[in-house]
Coordinates of C-alpha atoms in Angstrom, one line a residue:
M790 CA -83.5 -32.2 -59.1
L791 CA -84.3 -29.1 -57.0
D792 CA -86.5 -26.3 -58.4
A793 CA -83.8 -23.8 -57.3
P794 CA -80.5 -23.8 -55.4
P795 CA -81.0 -24.7 -51.7
E796 CA -81.0 -21.9 -49.2
M797 CA -78.6 -22.4 -46.3
V798 CA -79.1 -20.2 -43.2
P799 CA -76.0 -20.5 -40.9
L800 CA -76.6 -20.6 -37.2
D801 CA -73.2 -21.4 -35.8
D802 CA -69.7 -22.4 -36.9
L803 CA -67.1 -24.4 -35.1
G804 CA -63.5 -25.3 -36.0
S805 CA -60.1 -26.6 -35.0
D806 CA -57.0 -27.6 -36.9
D807 CA -58.5 -30.9 -37.8
H808 CA -62.2 -30.3 -38.2
A809 CA -64.8 -27.7 -39.2
A810 CA -68.5 -27.8 -38.4
G811 CA -71.5 -25.8 -39.0
V812 CA -75.1 -25.8 -37.8
L813 CA -77.6 -24.4 -40.3
I814 CA -81.2 -24.4 -41.5
Q815 CA -81.6 -25.9 -45.0
R816 CA -84.5 -24.9 -47.2
M817 CA -85.3 -26.6 -50.5
R818 CA -88.1 -26.8 -53.1
R819 CA -88.6 -29.8 -55.4
G820 CA -91.5 -30.6 -57.6
G821 CA -93.7 -28.0 -55.8
R822 CA -92.8 -29.6 -52.4
S823 CA -90.7 -27.8 -49.8
Y824 CA -88.3 -29.0 -47.1
E825 CA -86.9 -27.0 -44.1
G826 CA -84.8 -28.6 -41.5
L827 CA -81.9 -28.2 -39.2
Q828 CA -78.6 -29.7 -40.5
V829 CA -75.2 -30.3 -39.1
V830 CA -72.2 -30.3 -41.5
V831 CA -68.9 -31.7 -40.2
A832 CA -65.7 -31.6 -42.3
Q833 CA -62.2 -33.1 -41.8
V834 CA -59.4 -30.7 -42.6
R835 CA -56.2 -32.0 -44.1
D836 CA -53.3 -29.7 -45.3
G837 CA -55.6 -26.7 -44.9
Q838 CA -58.3 -28.1 -47.1
L839 CA -61.6 -29.9 -46.5
S840 CA -60.9 -33.6 -47.3
E841 CA -64.1 -35.3 -46.1
I842 CA -67.6 -33.8 -45.5
W843 CA -70.5 -35.4 -43.6
F844 CA -74.1 -34.0 -43.6
R845 CA -76.5 -35.0 -40.9
P846 CA -80.1 -33.7 -41.1
E847 CA -82.0 -33.4 -37.9
D848 CA -84.9 -35.5 -39.2
Q849 CA -83.5 -38.1 -41.6
A850 CA -86.9 -39.6 -42.4
A851 CA -88.3 -36.2 -43.6
F852 CA -85.1 -35.5 -45.6
D853 CA -85.4 -39.0 -47.2
E854 CA -89.1 -38.5 -48.0
F855 CA -88.4 -35.2 -49.6
F856 CA -85.9 -36.8 -52.0
G857 CA -87.9 -40.0 -52.4

């Protein structure tokens, strides 16, 4: 569980009829530890709504260690 809601700092947004994507900096605190990393979020759009969402951190090992 996080100490507080994560902070998301948007850097760029992209989109088409079928997909939406964002590049952001994600900051989180958990158990006194902190994480900051670049993240890409890609979503599939179906009937005007997000139907699937994928998150890809820049440093998967650091992200995994933060939650481990």
